[in-house]
Short mmCIF file of C-alpha atoms in Angstrom, two decimals:
data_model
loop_
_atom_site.label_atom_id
_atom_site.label_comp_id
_atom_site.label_asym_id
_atom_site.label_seq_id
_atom_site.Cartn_x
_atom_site.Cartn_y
_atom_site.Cartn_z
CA UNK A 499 -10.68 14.77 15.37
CA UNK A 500 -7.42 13.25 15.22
CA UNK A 501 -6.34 9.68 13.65
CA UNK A 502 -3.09 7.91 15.07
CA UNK A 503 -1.95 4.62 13.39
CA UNK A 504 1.42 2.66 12.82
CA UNK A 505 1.52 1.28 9.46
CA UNK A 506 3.55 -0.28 7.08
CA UNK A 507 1.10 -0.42 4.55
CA UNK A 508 1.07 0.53 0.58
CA UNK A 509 -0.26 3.70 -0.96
CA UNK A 510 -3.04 1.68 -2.58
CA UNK A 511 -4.19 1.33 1.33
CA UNK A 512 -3.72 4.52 2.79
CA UNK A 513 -4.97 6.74 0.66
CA UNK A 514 -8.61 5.34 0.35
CA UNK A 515 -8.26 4.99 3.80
CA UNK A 516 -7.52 8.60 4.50
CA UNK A 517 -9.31 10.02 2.25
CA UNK A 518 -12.40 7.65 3.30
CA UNK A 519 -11.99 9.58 7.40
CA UNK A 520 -11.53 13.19 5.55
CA UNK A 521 -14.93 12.44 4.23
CA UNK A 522 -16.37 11.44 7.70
CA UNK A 523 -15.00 14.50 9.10
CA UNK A 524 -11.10 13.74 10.74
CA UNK A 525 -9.02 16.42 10.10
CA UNK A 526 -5.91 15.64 11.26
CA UNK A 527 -3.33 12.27 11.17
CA UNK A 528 -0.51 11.11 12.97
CA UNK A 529 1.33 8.43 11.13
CA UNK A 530 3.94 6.50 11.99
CA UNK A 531 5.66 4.80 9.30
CA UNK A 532 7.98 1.52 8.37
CA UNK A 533 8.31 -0.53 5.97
CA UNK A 534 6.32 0.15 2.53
CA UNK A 535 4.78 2.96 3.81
CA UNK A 536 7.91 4.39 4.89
CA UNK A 537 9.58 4.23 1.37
CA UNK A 538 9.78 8.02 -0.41
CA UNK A 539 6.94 7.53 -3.00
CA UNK A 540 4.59 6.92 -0.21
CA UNK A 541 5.87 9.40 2.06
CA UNK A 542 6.09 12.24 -0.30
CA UNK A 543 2.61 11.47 -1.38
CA UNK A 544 1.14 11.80 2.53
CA UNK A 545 3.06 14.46 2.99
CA UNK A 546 1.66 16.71 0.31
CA UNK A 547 -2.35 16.14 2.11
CA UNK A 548 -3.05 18.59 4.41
CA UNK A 549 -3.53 17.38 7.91
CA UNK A 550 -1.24 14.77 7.34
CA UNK A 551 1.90 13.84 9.91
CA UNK A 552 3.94 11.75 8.94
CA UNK A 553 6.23 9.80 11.71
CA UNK A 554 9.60 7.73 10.93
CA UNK A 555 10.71 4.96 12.38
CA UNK A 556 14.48 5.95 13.09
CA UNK A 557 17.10 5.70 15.17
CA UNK A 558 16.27 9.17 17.25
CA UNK A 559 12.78 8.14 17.84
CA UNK A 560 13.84 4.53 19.14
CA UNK A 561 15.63 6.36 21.61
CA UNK A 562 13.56 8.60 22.28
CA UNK A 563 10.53 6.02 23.27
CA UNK A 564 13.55 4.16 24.73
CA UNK A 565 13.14 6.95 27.76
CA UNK A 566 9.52 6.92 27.77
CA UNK A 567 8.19 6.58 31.58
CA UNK A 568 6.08 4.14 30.10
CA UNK A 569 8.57 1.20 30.95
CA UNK A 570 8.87 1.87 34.28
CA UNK A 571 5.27 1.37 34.48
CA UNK A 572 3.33 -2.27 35.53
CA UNK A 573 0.22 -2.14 33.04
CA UNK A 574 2.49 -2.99 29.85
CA UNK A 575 5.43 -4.87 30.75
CA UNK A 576 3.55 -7.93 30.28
CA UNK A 577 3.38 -7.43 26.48
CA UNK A 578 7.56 -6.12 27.01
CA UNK A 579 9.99 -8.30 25.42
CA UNK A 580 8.44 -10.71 23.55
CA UNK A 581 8.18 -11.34 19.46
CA UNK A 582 5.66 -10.61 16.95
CA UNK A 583 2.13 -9.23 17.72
CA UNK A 584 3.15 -8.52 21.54
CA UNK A 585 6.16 -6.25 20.23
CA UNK A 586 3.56 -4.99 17.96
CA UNK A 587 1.52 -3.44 20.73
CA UNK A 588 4.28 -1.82 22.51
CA UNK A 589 5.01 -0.14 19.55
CA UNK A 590 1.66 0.68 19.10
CA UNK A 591 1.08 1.79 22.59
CA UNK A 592 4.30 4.06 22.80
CA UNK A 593 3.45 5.64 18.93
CA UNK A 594 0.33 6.53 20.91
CA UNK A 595 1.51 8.31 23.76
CA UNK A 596 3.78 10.55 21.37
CA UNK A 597 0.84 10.81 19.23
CA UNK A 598 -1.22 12.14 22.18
CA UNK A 599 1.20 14.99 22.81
CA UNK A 600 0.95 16.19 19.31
CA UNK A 601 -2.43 16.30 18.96
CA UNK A 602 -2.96 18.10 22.11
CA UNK A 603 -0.30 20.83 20.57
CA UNK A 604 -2.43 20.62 17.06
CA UNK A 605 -5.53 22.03 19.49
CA UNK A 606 -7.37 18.08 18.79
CA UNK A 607 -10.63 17.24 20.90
CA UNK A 608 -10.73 14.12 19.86
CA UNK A 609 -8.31 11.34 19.28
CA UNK A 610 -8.45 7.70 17.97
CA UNK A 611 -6.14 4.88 17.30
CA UNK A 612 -7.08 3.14 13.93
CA UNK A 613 -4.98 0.14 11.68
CA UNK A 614 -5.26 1.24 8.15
CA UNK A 615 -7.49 -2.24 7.58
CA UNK A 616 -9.78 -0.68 9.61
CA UNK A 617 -13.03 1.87 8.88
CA UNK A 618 -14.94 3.93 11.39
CA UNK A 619 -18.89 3.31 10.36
CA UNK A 620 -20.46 6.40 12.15
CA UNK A 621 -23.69 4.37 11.95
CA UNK A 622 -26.67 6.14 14.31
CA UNK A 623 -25.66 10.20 14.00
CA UNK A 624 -28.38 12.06 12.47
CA UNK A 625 -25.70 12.49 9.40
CA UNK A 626 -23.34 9.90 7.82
CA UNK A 627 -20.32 11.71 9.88
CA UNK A 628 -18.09 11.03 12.67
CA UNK A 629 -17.81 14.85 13.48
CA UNK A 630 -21.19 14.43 14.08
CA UNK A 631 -21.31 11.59 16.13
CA UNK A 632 -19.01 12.87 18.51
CA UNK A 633 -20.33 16.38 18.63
CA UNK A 634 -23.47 14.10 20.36
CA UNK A 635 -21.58 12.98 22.75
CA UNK A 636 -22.44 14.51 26.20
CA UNK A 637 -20.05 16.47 27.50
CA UNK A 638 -18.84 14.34 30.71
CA UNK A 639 -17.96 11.84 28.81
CA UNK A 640 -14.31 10.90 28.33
CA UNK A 641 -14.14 7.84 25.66
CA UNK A 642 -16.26 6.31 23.88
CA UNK A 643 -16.22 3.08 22.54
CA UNK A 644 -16.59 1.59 19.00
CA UNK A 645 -17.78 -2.18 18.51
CA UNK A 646 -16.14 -3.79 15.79
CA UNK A 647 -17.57 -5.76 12.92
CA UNK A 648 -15.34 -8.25 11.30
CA UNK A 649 -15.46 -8.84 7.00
CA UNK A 650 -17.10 -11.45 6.02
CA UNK A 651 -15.66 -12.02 2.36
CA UNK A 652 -17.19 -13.87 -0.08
CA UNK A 653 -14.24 -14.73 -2.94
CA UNK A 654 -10.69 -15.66 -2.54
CA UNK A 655 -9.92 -13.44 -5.07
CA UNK A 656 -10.24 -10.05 -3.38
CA UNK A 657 -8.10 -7.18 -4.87
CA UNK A 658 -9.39 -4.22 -2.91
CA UNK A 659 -11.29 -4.92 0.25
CA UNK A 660 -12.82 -1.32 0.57
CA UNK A 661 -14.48 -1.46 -2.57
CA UNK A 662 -14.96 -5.07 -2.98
CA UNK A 663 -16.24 -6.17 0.56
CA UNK A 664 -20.18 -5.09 1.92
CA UNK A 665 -20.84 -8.29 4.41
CA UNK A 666 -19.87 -8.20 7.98
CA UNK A 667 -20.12 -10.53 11.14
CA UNK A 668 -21.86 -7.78 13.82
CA UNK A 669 -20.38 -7.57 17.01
CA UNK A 670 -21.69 -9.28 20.48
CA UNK A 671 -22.33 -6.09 21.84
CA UNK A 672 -24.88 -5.37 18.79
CA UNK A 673 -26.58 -8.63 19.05
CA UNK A 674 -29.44 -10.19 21.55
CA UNK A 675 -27.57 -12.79 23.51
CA UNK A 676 -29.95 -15.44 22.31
CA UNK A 677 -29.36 -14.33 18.84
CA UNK A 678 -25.28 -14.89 19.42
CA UNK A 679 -25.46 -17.92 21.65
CA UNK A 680 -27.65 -19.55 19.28
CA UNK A 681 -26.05 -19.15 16.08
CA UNK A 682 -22.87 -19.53 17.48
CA UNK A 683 -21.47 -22.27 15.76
CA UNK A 684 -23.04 -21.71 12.51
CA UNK A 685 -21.44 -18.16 12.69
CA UNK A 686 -18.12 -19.69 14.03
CA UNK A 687 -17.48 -22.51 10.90
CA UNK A 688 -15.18 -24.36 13.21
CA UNK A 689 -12.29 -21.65 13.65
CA UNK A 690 -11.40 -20.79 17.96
CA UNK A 691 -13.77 -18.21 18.08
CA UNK A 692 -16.88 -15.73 17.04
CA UNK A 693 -14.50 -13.72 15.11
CA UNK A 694 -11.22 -14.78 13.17
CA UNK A 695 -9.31 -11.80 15.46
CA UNK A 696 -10.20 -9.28 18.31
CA UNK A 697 -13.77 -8.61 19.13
CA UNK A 698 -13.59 -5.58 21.58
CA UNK A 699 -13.47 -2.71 19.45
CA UNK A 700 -11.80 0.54 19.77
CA UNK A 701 -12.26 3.74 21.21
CA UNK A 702 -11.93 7.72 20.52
CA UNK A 703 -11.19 10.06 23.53
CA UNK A 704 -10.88 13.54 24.88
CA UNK A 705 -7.77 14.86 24.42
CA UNK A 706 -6.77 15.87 27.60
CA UNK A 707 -3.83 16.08 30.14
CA UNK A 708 -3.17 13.18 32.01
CA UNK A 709 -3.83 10.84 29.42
CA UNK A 710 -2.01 7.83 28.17
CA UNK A 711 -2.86 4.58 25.87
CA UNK A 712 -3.99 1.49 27.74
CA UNK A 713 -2.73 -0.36 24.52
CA UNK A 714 -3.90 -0.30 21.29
CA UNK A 715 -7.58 -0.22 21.68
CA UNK A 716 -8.33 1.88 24.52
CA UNK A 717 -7.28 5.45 25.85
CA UNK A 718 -7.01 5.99 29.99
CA UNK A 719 -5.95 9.04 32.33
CA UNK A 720 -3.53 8.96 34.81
CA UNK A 721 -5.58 11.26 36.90
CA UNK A 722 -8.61 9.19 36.68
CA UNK A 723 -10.07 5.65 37.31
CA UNK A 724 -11.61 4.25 34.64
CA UNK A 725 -15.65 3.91 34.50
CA UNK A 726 -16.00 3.92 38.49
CA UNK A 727 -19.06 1.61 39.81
CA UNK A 728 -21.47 3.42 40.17
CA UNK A 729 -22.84 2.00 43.38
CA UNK A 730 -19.87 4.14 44.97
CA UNK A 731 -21.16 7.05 43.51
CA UNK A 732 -24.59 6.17 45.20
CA UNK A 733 -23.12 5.42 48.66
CA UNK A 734 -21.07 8.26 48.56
CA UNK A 735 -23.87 10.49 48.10
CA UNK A 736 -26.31 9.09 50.79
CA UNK A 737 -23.17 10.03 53.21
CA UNK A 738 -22.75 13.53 51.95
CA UNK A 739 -26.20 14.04 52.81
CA UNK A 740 -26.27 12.65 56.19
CA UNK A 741 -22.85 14.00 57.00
CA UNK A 742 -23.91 17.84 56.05
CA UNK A 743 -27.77 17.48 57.43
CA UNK A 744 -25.93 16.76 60.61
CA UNK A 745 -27.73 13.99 61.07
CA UNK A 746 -24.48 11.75 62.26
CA UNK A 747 -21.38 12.21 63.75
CA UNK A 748 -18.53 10.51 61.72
CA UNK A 749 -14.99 9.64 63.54
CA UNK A 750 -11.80 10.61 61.40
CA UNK A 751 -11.41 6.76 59.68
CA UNK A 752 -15.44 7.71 58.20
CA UNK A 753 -14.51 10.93 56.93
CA UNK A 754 -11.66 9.82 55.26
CA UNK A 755 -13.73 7.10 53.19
CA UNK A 756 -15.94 9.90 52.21
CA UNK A 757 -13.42 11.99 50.86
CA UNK A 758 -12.19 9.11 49.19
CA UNK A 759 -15.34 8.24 47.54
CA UNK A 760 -15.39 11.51 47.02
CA UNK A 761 -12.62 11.97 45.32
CA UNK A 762 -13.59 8.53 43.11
CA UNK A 763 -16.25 10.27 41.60
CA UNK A 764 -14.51 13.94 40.68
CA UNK A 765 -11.66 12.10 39.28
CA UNK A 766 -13.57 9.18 37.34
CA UNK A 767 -13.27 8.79 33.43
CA UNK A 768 -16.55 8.12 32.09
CA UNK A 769 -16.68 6.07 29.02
CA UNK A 770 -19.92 5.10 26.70
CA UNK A 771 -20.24 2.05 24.10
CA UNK A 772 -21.65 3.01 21.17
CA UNK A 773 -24.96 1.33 19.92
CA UNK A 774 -24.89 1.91 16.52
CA UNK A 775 -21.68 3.00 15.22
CA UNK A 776 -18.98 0.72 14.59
CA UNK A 777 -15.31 -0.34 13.47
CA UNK A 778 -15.22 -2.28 10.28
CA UNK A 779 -12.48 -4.90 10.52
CA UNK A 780 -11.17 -6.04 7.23
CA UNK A 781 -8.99 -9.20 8.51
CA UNK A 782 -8.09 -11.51 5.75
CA UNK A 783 -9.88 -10.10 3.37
CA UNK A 784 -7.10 -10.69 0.77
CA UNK A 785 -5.22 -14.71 0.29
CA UNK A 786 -2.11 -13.18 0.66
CA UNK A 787 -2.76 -11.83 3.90
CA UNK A 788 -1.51 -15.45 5.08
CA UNK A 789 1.94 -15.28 3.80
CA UNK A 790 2.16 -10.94 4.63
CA UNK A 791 1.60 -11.89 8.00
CA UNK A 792 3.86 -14.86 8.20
CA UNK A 793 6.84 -13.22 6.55
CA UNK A 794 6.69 -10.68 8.80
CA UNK A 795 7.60 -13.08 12.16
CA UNK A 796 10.40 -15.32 12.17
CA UNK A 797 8.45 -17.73 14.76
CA UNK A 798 8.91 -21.28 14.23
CA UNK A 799 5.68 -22.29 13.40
CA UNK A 800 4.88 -25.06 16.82
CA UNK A 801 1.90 -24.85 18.60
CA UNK A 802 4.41 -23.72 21.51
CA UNK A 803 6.32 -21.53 19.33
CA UNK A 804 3.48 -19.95 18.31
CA UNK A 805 2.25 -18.78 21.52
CA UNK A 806 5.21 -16.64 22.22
CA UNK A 807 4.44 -14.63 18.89
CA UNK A 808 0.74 -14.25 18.74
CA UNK A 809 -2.17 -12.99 20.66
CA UNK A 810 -4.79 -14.32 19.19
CA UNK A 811 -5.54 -17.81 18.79
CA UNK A 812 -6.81 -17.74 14.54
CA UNK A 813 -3.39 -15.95 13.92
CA UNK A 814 -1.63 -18.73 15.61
CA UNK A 815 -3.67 -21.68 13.34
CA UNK A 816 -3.02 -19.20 10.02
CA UNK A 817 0.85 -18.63 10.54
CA UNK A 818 1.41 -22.05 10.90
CA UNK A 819 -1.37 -23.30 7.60
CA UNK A 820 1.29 -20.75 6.10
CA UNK A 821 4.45 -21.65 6.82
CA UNK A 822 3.88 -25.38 6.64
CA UNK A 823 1.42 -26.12 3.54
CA UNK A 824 1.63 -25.82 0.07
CA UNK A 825 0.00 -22.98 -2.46
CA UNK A 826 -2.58 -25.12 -3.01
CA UNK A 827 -3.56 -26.75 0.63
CA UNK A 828 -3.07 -22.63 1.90
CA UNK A 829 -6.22 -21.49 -0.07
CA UNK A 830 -8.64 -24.77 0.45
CA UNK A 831 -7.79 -23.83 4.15
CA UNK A 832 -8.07 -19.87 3.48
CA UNK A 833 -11.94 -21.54 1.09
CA UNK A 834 -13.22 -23.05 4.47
CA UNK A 835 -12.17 -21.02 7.03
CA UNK A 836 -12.49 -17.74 5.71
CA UNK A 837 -14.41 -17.49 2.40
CA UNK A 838 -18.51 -17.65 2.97
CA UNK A 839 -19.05 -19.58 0.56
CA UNK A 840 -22.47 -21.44 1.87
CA UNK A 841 -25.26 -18.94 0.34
CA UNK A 842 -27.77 -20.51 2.46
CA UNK A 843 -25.81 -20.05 5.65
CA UNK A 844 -25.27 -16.96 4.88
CA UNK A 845 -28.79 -15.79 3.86
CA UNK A 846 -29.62 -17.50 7.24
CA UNK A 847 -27.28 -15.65 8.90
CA UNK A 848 -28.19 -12.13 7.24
CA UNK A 849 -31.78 -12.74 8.25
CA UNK A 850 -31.15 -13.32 11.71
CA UNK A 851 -28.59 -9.96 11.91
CA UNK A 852 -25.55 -11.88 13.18
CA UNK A 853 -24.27 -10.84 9.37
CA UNK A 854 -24.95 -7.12 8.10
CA UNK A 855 -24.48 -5.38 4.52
CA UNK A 856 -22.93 -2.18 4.76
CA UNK A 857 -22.82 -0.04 1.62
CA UNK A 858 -21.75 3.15 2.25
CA UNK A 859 -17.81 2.41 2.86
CA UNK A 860 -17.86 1.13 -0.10
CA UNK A 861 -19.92 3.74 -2.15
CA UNK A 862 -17.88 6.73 -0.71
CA UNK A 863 -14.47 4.98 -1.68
CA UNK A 864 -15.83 4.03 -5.17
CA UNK A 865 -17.35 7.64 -5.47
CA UNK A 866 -13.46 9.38 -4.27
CA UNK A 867 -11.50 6.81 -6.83
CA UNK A 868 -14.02 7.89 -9.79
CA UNK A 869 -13.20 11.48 -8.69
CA UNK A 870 -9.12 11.22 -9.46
CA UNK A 871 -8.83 12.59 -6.08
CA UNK A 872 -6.27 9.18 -5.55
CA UNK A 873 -4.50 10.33 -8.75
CA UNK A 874 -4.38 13.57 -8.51
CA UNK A 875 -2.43 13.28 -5.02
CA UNK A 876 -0.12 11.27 -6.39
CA UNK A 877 0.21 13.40 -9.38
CA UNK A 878 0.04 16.57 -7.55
CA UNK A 879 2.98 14.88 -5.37
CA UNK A 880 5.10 13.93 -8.00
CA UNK A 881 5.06 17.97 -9.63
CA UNK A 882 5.50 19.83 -6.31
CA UNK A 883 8.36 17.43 -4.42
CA UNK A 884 8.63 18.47 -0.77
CA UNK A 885 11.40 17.26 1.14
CA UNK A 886 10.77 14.15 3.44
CA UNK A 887 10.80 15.19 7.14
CA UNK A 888 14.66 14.99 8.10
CA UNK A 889 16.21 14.13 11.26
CA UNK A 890 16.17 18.06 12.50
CA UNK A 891 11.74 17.53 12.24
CA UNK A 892 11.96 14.75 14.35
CA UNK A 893 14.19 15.91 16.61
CA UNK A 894 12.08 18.94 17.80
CA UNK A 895 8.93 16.50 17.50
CA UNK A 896 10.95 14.43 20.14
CA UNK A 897 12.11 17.63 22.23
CA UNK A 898 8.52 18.49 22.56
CA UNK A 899 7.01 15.18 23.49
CA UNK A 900 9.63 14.80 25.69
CA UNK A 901 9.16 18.04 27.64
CA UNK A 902 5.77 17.35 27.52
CA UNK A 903 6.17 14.10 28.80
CA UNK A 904 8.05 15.35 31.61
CA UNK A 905 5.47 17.97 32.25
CA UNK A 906 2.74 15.18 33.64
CA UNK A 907 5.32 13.86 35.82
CA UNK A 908 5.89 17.16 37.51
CA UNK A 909 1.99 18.70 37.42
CA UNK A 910 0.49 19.11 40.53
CA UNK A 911 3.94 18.95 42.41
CA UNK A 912 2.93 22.13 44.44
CA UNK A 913 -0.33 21.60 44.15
CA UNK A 914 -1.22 19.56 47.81
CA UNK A 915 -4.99 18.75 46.46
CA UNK A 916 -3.42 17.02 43.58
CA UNK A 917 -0.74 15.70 45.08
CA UNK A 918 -3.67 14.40 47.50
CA UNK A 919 -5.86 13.26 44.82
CA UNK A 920 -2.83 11.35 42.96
CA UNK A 921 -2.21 9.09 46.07
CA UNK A 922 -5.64 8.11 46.59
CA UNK A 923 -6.13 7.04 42.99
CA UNK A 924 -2.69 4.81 43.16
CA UNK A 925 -4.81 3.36 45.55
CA UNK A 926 -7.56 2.65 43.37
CA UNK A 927 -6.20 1.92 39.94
CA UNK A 928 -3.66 -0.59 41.03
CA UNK A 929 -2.29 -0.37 37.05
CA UNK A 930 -4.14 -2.81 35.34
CA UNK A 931 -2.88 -4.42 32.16
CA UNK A 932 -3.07 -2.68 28.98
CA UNK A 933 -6.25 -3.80 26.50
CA UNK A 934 -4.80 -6.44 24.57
CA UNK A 935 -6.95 -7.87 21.58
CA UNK A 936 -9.96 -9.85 22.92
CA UNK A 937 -11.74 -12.14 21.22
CA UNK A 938 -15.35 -12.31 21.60
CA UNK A 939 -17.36 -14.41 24.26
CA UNK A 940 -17.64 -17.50 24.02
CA UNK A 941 -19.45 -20.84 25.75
CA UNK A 942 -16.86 -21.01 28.38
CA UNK A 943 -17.72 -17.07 29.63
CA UNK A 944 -21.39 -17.82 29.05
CA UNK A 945 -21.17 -20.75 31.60
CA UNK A 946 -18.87 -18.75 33.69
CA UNK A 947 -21.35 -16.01 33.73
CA UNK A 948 -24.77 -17.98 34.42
CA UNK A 949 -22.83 -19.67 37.74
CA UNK A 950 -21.32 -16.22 38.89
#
C-alpha cells in the first residue's frame, strides 16, 4: 500500500501521521514537499524512515509537470489557472500522476491520496488494519471508496489534534437519511453546510496501467469507464444470448451496439464505498488554522473575490472572519462555528449517531509518542545525516515518469483491439471533470431528488 500527499506541513504533523499508517499497514510514501516540510530538518528526518520518498518542489519538476499530457486534457482545465484552493488541486492532481508511476515501479497494489490532516480509520476488517481491509476486497474491484468523517472539536485550545480530538460528525453515506435530514440543522449550527469542508471522501486504487487522478479524491483509468450502469451490463447479456442461440438475426448497426456494450463491460472500472471504514478529517481543529490558511492566499477577502480562490463555501466565510476581524472577534466566531460547545446538543447528537467517538487514532498515536519512536527518528536523523535528494535524484525520477508517461500514450499503438477498444470508450467517457471537494447533501438535493 502506497500513500501520496503534497504537504507543507511541520514535523510535529508528519511524523504521527506516518508513523500512525506504518501501524495500519502502508509501507510505502510518496511525498511531495514545500514549504515547512520542505526545509532540511524535516527532510532529513523523512528521509532517514524507510519507505519514505521524499519529492521537491523545484524548478526541474515544474517543468517537468509543465509537459505533462495532463493539460491538454478537458477533465481539469476547469480548475487551470485560477488562485488558491483550485491551483491547489492541480498541483495535487499532477503530484499524483507522477506519484502513480513510482509506485507502480516500487511493485505497489495499492495506492491512496491522503492530506497529512487526514487519518484512514480501517473501521469493519476483522483486524484494526488497512492491509487487511484491502486484502478483503474482491478481486474485480478497482477503487474503493472511503467516507469521510469531519472533527468535531470540543476546545479552542487544541495543541495536537491526533491526540487531543475523539468526536466526529459521521458521514451521509453512514447515516439513515431520516437520521441526516432530521438533525440537519442541529448538526449544521448555522455554517453553509453538513460539514465545515468536503463531504465525499477519498479513495485507494489498484495500481495499474492506464491510470490517472481524477483530482484529489478519486483515482480513474484511461482504459476504462468508471462504475458502468449496470442495466447495460444486463441488456448486453440478454443479446449475447439471443445472438449466439441463434434465435435472431441482427443487421451490422445491432452487432455493433453489442460489441459496444460489450466492450463497456470488459473495460469498466468497478469501484465499492466502504460501509464501515472511513477518513478522519481534522479541519480546524486548531484556532490558528484561520490565519495558516489565510496567509497562505493573497485573495482580497470580497464575497466575489473570494469565489475565485476557494472551493468550498466555509473556507470562503473563514478567510474573510480572518482577514477582516480582530484577535478577539476571530475566536468568538471560531467558539460558535466550530467549537461544540453545547453538551446537550452534543449528547443528543452522539445518541442519535450523526456524532461518533473514535478512540483508537488517538490511542495508537499516544501509545507511538510514549514509545520515543518520534524522538528517536529525529535523533537517529540528526547522528546519521544523509544527504537531501539533489537535483541528479530528481532528474532520473523525472526521466522515468516521463518515459513512462509517454509509454500510455503509445500502448496499444499496434495493437488494433486496443486501438478499437480506445475509440469506443472516447465515446463513452466524454472526460468528465475531475472530483473537486463536495460538500455533503443538502435540502436543495433532497428536494431535487424527491421530484426527479
Amino acid at each position: 500500500i502506497c500513500i501520496t500527499g503534497s504537504t507543507s506541513a511541520s514535523l510535529h504533523q508528519i511524523l504521527p501521521w506516518l508513523y500512525y499508517h506504518k501501524v495500519i499497514g502502508v509501507s510505502h510514501f510518496i511525498l511531495f514537499v514545500e514549504g515547512e516540510a520542505a526545509k532540511p530538518a524535516v527532510t532529513s528526518v523523512l528521509e532517514s524512515i524507510r519507505g519514505v520518498k521524499i519529492i521537491y518542489r523545484t524548478k526541474e519538476l515544474k517543468e517537468q509537470q509543465d509537459r505533462s499530457r495532463i493539460w491538454n486534457e478537458t477533465w481539469l482545465s476547469g480548475f487551470f489557472y485560477k488562485p488558491c484552493n483550485y491551483e491547489l488541486f492541480v498541483k495535487q492532481s499532477l503530484n499524483m500522476e507522477m506519484a502513480i508511476v513510482m509506485a507502480r515501479e516500487a511493485g505497489m497494489d495499492w495506492i491512496i491520496h491522503l492530506d497529512t490532516d487526514e487519518l484512514i480509520h480501517p473501521a469493519g476488517a476483522r483486524e484494526y488494519s488497512l492491509r487487511r481491509l484491502l486484502l478483503d476486497v474482491p478481486d474485480n474491484v478497482d477503487m474503493v471508496i472511503f467516507p469521510n468523517y469531519e472533527s468535531s472539536v470540543e476546545r479552542d485550545d487544541i495543541k495536537d489534534p491526533f491526540t487531543e480530538v475523539s468526536m466526529f460528525k459521521k458521514n451521509y453515506d453512514h447515516l439513515p437519511k431520516d437520521t441526516y435530514f432530521g438533525l440537519y440543522k442541529e448538526a449544521t449550527r448555522g455554517n453553509p453546510n453538513y460539514f465545515l469542508t468536503y463531504g465525499n471522501g477519498k479513495s485507494a486504487a489498484r495500481v495499474q496501467e492506464h491510470m490517472r487522478p481524477n483530482g484529489a479524491h478519486r483515482w480513474h483509468n484511461y482504459m476504462k469507464s468508471p462504475k458502468y450502469d449496470v442495466r447495460y451490463l444486463h441488456l448486453w447479456s440478454f443479446s449475447f444470448l439471443l445472438v449466439f442461440s441463434s434465435q435472431v438475426q441482427v443487421n451490422s448497426g445491432e452487432m455493433f451496439l453489442l460489441n459496444y456494450l460489450a466492450i463497456c463491460y470488459l473495460f469498466s472500472c468497478s469501484e465499492i464505498k466502504l460501509e464501515e471504514a472511513a477518513i478522519l478529517h481534522y479541519t480546524y481543529t486548531k484556532f490558528s488554522d484561520l490565519t495558516s490558511r489565510r496567509d497562505r492566499c493573497g485573495c482580497k477577502p470580497t464575497k466575489e473575490d473570494v469565489k475565485r480562490c476557494f472551493i468550498l463555501e466555509f473556507d470562503r466565510l473563514a478567510f474573510i472572519i480572518a482577514s477582516t476581524a480582530t484577535e478577539q472577534e476571530m475566536r468568538n466566531w471560531y467558539r460558535e462555528h466550530v467549537v461544540w460547545t453545547d453538551k446537550d446538543t452534543n449528547l443528543k447528537l452522539l445518541r442519535k449517531g450523526v456524532l461518533t467517538r473514535i478512540y483508537a487514532p488517538m490511542a495508537i498515536i499516544r501509545g507511538l509518542k510514549e514509545s520515543g519512536i518520534f524522538i528517536d527518528a529525529v535523533t537517529s536523523a540528526k547522528a546519521h545525516p544523509k544527504a537531501n535528494i539533489g537535483l541528479e535524484n530528481n532528474e532520473s525520477i523525472h526521466t522515468n515518469v516521463t518515459a513512462a508517461q509517454s509509454t500510455t500514450l503509445k500502448e496499444g499503438g499496434n495493437d488494433n483491439s486496443q486501438a478499437t477498444a480506445r475509440k469506443i470508450l472516447e465515446m463513452i467517457d466524454v472526460q468528465e471533470e475531475a472530483v473537486p471537494p463536495m460538500s455533503p447533501p443538502g435540502f436543495l438535493e433532497l428536494m431535487e431528488s424527491a421530484l426527479s
